[in-house]
Coordinates of C-alpha atoms in Angstrom, one line a residue:
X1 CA 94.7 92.9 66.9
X2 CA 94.8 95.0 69.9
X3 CA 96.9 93.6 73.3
X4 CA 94.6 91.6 75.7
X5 CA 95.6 91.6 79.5
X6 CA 95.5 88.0 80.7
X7 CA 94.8 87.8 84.1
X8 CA 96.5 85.0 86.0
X9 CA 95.0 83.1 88.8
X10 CA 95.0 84.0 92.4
X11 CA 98.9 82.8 92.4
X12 CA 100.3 81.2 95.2
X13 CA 98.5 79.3 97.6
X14 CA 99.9 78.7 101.2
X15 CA 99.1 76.8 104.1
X16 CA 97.4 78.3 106.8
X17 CA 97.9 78.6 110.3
X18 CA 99.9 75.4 111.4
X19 CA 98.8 73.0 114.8
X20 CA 101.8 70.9 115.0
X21 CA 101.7 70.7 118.3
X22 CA 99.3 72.8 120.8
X23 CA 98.2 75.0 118.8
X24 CA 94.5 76.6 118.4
X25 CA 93.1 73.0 116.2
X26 CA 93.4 71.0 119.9
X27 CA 91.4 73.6 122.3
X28 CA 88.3 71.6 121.4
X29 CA 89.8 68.5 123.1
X30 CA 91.4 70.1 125.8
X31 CA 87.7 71.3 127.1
X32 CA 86.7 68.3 126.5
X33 CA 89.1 66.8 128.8
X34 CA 88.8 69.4 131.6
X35 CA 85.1 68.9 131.8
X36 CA 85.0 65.4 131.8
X37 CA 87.9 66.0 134.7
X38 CA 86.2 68.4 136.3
X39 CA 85.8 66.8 139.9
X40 CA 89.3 65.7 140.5
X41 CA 90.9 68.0 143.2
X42 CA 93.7 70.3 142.9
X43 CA 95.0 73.7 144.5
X44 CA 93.4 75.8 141.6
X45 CA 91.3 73.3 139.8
X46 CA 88.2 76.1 140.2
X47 CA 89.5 78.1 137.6
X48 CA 89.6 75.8 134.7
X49 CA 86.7 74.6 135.3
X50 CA 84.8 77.7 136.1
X51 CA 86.2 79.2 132.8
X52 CA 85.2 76.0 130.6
X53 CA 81.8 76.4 132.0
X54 CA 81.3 79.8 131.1
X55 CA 82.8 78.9 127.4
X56 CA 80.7 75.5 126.9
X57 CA 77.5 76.7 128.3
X58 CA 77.6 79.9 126.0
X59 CA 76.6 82.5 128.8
X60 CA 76.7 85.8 127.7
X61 CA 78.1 87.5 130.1
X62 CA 79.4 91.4 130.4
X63 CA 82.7 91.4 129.4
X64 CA 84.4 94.0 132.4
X65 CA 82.3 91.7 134.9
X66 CA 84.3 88.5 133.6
X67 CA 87.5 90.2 132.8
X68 CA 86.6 91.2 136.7
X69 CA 86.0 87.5 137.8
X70 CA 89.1 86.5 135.9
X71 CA 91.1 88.5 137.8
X72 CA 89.7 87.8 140.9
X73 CA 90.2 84.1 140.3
X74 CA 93.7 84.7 139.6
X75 CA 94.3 85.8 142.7
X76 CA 93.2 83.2 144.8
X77 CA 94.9 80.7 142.8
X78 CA 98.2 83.1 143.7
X79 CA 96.8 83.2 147.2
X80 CA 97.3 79.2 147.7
X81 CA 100.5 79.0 146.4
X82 CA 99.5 77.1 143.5
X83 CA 102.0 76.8 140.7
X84 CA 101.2 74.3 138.6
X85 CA 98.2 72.3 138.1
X86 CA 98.6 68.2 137.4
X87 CA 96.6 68.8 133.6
X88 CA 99.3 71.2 133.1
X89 CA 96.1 74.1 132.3
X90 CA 97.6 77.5 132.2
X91 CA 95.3 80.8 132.9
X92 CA 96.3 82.2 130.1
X93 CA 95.2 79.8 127.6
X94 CA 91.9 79.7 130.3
X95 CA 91.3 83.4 129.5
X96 CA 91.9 83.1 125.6
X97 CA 89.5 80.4 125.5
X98 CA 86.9 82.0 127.9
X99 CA 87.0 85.3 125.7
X100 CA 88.9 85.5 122.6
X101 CA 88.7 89.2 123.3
X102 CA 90.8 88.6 126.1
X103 CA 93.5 86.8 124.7
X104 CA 96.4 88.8 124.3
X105 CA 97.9 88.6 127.9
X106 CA 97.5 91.3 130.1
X107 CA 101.0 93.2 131.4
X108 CA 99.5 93.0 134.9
X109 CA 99.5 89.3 134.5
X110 CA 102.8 88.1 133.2
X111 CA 104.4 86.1 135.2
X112 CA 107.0 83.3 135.5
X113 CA 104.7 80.5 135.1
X114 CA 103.6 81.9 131.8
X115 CA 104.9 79.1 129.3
X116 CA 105.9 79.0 126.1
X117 CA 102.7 77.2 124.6
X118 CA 101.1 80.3 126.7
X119 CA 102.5 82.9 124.2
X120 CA 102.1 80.6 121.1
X121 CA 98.5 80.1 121.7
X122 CA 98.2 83.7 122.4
X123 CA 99.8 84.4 119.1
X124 CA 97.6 82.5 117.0
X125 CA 94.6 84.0 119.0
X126 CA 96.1 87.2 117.3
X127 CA 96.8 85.7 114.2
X128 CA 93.3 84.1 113.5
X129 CA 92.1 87.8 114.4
X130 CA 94.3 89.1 111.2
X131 CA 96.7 91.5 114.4
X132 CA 99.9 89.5 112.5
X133 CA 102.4 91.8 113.7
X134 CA 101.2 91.7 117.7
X135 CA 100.8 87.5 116.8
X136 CA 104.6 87.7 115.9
X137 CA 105.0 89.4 119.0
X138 CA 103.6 86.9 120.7
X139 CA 105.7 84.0 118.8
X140 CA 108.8 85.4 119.5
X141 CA 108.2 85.7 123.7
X142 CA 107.4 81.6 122.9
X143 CA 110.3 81.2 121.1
X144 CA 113.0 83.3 123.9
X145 CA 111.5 80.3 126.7
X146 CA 111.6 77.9 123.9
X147 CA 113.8 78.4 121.2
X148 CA 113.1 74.7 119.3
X149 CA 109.6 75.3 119.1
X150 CA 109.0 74.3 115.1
X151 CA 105.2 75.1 115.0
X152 CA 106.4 78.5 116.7
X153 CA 108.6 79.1 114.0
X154 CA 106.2 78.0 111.3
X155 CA 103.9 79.9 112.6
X156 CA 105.8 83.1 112.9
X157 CA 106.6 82.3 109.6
X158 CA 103.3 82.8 107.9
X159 CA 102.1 85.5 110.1
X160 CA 105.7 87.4 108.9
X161 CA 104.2 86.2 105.0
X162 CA 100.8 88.3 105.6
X163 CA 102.7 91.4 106.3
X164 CA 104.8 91.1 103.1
X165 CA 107.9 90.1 105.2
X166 CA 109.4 87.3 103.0
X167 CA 112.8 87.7 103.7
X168 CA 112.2 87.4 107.4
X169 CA 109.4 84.9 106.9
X170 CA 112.1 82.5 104.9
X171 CA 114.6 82.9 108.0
X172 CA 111.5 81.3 110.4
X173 CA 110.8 78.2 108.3
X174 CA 114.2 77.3 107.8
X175 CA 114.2 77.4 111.4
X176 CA 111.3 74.9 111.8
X177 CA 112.4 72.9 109.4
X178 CA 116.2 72.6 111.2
X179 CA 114.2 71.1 113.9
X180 CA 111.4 69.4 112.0
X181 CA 112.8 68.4 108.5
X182 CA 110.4 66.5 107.1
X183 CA 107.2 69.3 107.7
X184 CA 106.3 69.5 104.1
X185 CA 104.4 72.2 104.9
X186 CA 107.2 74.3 105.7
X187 CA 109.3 73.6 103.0
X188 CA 105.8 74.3 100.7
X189 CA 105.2 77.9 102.4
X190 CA 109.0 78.7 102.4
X191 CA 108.6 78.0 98.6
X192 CA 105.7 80.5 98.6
X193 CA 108.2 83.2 100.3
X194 CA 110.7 82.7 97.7
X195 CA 108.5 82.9 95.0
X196 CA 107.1 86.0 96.1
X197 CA 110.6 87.3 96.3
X198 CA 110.9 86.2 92.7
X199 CA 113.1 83.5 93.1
X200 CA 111.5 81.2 91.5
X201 CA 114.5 78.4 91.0
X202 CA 115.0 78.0 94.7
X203 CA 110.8 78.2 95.3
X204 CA 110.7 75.0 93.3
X205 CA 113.0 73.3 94.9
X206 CA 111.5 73.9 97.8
X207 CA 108.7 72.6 96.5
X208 CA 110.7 69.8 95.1
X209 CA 111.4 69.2 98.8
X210 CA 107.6 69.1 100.0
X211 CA 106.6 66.4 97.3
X212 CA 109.7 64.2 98.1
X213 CA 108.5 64.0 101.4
X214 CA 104.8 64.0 100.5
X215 CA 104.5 63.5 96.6
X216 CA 100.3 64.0 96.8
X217 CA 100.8 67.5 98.4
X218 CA 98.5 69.2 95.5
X219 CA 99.3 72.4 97.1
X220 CA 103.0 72.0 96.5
X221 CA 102.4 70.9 92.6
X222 CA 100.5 74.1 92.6
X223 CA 103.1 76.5 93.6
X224 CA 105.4 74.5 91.5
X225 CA 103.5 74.9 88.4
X226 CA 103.0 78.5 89.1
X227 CA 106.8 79.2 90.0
X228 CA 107.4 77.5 86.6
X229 CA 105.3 79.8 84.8
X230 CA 106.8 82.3 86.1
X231 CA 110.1 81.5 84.7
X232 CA 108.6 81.1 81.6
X233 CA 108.4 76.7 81.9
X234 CA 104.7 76.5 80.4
X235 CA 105.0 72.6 79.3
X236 CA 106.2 71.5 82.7
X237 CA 104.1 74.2 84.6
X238 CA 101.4 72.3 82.6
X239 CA 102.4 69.0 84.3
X240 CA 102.9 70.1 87.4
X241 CA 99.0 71.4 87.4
X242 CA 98.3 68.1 86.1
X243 CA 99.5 66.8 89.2
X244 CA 97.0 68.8 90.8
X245 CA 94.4 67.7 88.9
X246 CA 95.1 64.3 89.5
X247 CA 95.1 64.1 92.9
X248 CA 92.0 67.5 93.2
X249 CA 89.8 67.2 90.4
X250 CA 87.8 69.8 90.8
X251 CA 90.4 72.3 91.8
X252 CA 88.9 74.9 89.4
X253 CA 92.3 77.4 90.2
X254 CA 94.0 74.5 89.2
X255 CA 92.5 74.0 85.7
X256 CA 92.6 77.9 85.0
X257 CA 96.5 78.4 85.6
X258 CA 96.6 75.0 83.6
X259 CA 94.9 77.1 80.8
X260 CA 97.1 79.9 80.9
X261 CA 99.5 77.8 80.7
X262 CA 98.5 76.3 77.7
X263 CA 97.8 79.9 76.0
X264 CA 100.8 80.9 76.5
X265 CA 102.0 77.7 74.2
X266 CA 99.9 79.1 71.6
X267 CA 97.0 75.9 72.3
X268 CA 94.0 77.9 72.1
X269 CA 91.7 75.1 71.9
X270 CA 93.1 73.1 74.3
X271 CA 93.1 76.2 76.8
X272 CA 89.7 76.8 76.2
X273 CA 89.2 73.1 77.1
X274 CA 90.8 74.2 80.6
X275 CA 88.6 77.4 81.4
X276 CA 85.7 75.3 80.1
X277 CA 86.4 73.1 82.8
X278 CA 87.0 75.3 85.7
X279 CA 83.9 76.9 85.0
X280 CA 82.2 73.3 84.9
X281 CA 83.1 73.5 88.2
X282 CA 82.7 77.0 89.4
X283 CA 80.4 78.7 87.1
X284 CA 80.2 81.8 89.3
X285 CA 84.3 82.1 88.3
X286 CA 84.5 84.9 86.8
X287 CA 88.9 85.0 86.4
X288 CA 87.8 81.8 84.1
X289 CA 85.1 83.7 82.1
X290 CA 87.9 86.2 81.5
X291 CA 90.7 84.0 80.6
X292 CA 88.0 82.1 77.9
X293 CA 87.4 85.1 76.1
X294 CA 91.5 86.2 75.6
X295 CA 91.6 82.6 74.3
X296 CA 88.7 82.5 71.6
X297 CA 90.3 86.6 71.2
X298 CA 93.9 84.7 70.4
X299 CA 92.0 82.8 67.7
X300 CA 89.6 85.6 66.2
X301 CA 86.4 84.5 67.9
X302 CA 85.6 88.0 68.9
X303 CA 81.8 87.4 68.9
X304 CA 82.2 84.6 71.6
X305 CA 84.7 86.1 73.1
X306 CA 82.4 89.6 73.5
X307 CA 80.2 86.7 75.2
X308 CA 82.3 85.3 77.7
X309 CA 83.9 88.5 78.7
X310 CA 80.0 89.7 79.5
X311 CA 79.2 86.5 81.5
X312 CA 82.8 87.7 84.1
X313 CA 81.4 91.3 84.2
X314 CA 77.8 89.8 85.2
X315 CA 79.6 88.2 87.7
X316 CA 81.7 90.9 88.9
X317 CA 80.7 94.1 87.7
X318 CA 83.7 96.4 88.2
X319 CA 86.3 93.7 86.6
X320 CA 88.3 96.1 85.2
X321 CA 90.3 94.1 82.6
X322 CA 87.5 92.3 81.7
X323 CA 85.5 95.5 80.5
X324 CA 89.0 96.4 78.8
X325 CA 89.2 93.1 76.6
X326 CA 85.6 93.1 75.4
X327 CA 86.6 96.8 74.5
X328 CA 89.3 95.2 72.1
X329 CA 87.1 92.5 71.2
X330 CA 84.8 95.1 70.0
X331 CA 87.0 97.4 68.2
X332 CA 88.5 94.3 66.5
X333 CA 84.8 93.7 65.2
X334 CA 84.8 96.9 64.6
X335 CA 82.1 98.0 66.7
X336 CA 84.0 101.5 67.8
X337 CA 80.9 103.3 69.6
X338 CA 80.4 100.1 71.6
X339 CA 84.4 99.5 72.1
X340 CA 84.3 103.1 73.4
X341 CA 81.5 102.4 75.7
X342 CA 83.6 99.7 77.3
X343 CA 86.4 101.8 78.1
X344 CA 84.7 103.9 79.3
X345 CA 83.5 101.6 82.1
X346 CA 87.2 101.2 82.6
X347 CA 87.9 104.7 83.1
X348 CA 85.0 104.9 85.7
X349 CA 86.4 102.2 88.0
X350 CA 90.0 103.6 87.0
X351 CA 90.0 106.8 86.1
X352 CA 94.1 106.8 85.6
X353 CA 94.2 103.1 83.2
X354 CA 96.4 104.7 81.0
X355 CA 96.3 101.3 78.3
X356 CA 92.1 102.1 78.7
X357 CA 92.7 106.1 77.5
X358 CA 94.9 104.5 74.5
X359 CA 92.7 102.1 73.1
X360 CA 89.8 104.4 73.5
X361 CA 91.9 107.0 71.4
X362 CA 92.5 104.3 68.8
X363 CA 88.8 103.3 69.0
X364 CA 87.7 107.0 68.4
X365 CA 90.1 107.3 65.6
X366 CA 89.2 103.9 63.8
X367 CA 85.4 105.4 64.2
X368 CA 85.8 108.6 62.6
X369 CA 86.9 106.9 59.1
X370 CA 84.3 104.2 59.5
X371 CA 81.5 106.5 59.7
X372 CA 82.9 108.8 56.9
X373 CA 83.4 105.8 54.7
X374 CA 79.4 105.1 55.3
X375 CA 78.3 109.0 54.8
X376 CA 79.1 109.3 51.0
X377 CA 77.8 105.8 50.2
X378 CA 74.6 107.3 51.9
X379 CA 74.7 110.9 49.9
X380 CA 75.4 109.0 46.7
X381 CA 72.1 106.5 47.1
X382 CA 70.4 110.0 47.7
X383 CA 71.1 111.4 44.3
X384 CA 70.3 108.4 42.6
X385 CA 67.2 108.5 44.3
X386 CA 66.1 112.0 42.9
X387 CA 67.6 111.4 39.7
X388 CA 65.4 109.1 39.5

């Protein structure tokens, strides 16, 4: 039998941006609070409102003349002397929030009564906007005003993640979670960090620490049983994604890794069972499909398996591994022409698959034989024929 590539699931999962405090999930209610406050009187309370207007109402307005107005706004509420308001409304987080174009903080405008929640909102302005290196920028100038700012750290800390910093992205959430020990969502994205640095003992205690604090977190059970896999723990990696089942039944990711799991065991059936139900759930799932046919492969099922490696390609064309495995699957029927065919496909999308070029070579030599052992059965049935 020929070496199938298993393909594991999309891997870790981690929590997205956080809103611990002020952070991008609360602008909503802070416009809804300025307009409803709209007429009480302060030094500068034009701006605000002016800027949630132009933000609630939708206008449409040329960017240079608002970036203009902006500015010019600004400047009067310099002009009186204003420093703070009473609703404690910055202009920065105004102009993010009026324009997300204009939300990184212009040089001309920093000044001393830019606050910390200033730069952290500007940051995850940046961050939503996938610029994770100018968003940790921005994080950092929070955290220099205000250096125990947890969702700061958090923050930084996933944004530091995206751009493959891990090490660096560890440091930030043990920082949160010195000032916020109990954020199970820190200690589940620091275990994300760790595993990705392939330490996968102190990832799951990390987790370990997420589900003491909150024992439903199904994404912490998730990364657990995926950290255990990787260290080779396929009956408890299996519980753990049991855990996630409980608690999400329809996670289909869930019930895929579970499968793997359970391959790797050598319990074909009952992985199967698994992929069968993640595609219950997501029949489009075409890392499922895949995974089904190495499984009925493992227990010589080729014809199936030819079957449910076909339904993945349907649903993604170019999968590269799973063109490779119904190559196998056909050379183990021994169906070389269309085995070769198949790699092929491989070599198209990847013209460097160096396993593809191998098993094609096998594939060509197993054909040769095959059709020679069919030629002289065909000569010989000749001769009888005009002997007769």
């Amino acid at each position: 039998m020929l070496g199938y590539l298993r393909e594991w699931g999309m891997g870790n999962r981690e929590l997205g941006i956080g809103n611990w405090e002020w952070g991008i999930g609360n602008w909503e209610l802070q416009f809804n609070n300025l307009t409803k406050m709209k007429k009480v009187i302060f030094p500068w309370s034009f701006l605000p409102s002016a800027l949630c207007f132009l933000t609630v109402v939708g206008c449409n307005f040329h960017k240079p003349l608002l970036a203009r107005e902006i500015s010019q706004k600004i400047e009067e509420a310099d002009a009186l002397g204003s420093q703070t308001s009473p609703l404690k409304w910055s202009i920065s987080t105004q102009i993010a929030l009026a324009s997300p174009e204009l939300a990184q903080i212009p040089e001309s405008l920093v000044t001393e009564s830019l606050t910390a929640e200033d730069y952290y909102n500007q940051g995850n302005n940046l961050f939503t906007q996938g610029r994770y290196q100018e968003a940790i920028v921005a994080y950092d100038k929070a955290l220099e005003i205000k250096p125990d700012y947890a969702s700061a750290w958090y923050n930084r800390g996933i944004a530091l993640s995206n751009v493959g910093k891990y090490p660096e992205a560890v440091a930030s959430y043990d920082q949160a979670l010195e000032i916020k020990p109990d954020k199970h969502e820190a200690w589940t994205n620091r275990g994300v960090a760790l595993s990705n640095l392939g330490k996968y003992s102190e990832a799951i205690a990390s987790f370990d620490q997420a589900l003491e604090i909150k024992p439903d977190d199904a994404l912490a059970w998730y990364n657990r049983g995926i950290a255990l896999s990787d260290l080779g723990k396929y009956t408890e990696a299996i519980a753990s994604f049991d855990q996630v089942i409980e608690i999400e039944p329809n996670d289909a990711l869930a019930w895929t890794n579970r499968g793997l799991a359970l391959r790797k065991l050598g319990k074909y059936p009952e992985a199967i069972a698994s992929f069968d139900q993640a595609i219950e759930i997501k029949p489009d799932y075409a890392l499922a499909w895949n995974n089904r046919g190495i499984a009925l492969s493992d227990l010589g099922k080729y014809s199936e398996a030819i079957a449910s490696f076909d339904q993945a390609i349907k649903i993604k064309p170019e999968d590269t591994l799973a063109w490779y495995n119904r190559g196998n699957a056909l050379s183990d029927l021994g169906k070389y022409s269309e085995a070769i065919a198949s790699f092929d496909q491989v070599l198209e999308i990847i013209p460097d698959y160096a396993s593809a070029w191998y098993n094609r070579g096998n594939a060509l030599d197993s054909a040769v034989p095959a059709a020679r052992a069919v030629i002289p059965t065909g000569r010989k049935q000749s001769e009888k024929t005009e002997a007769s």
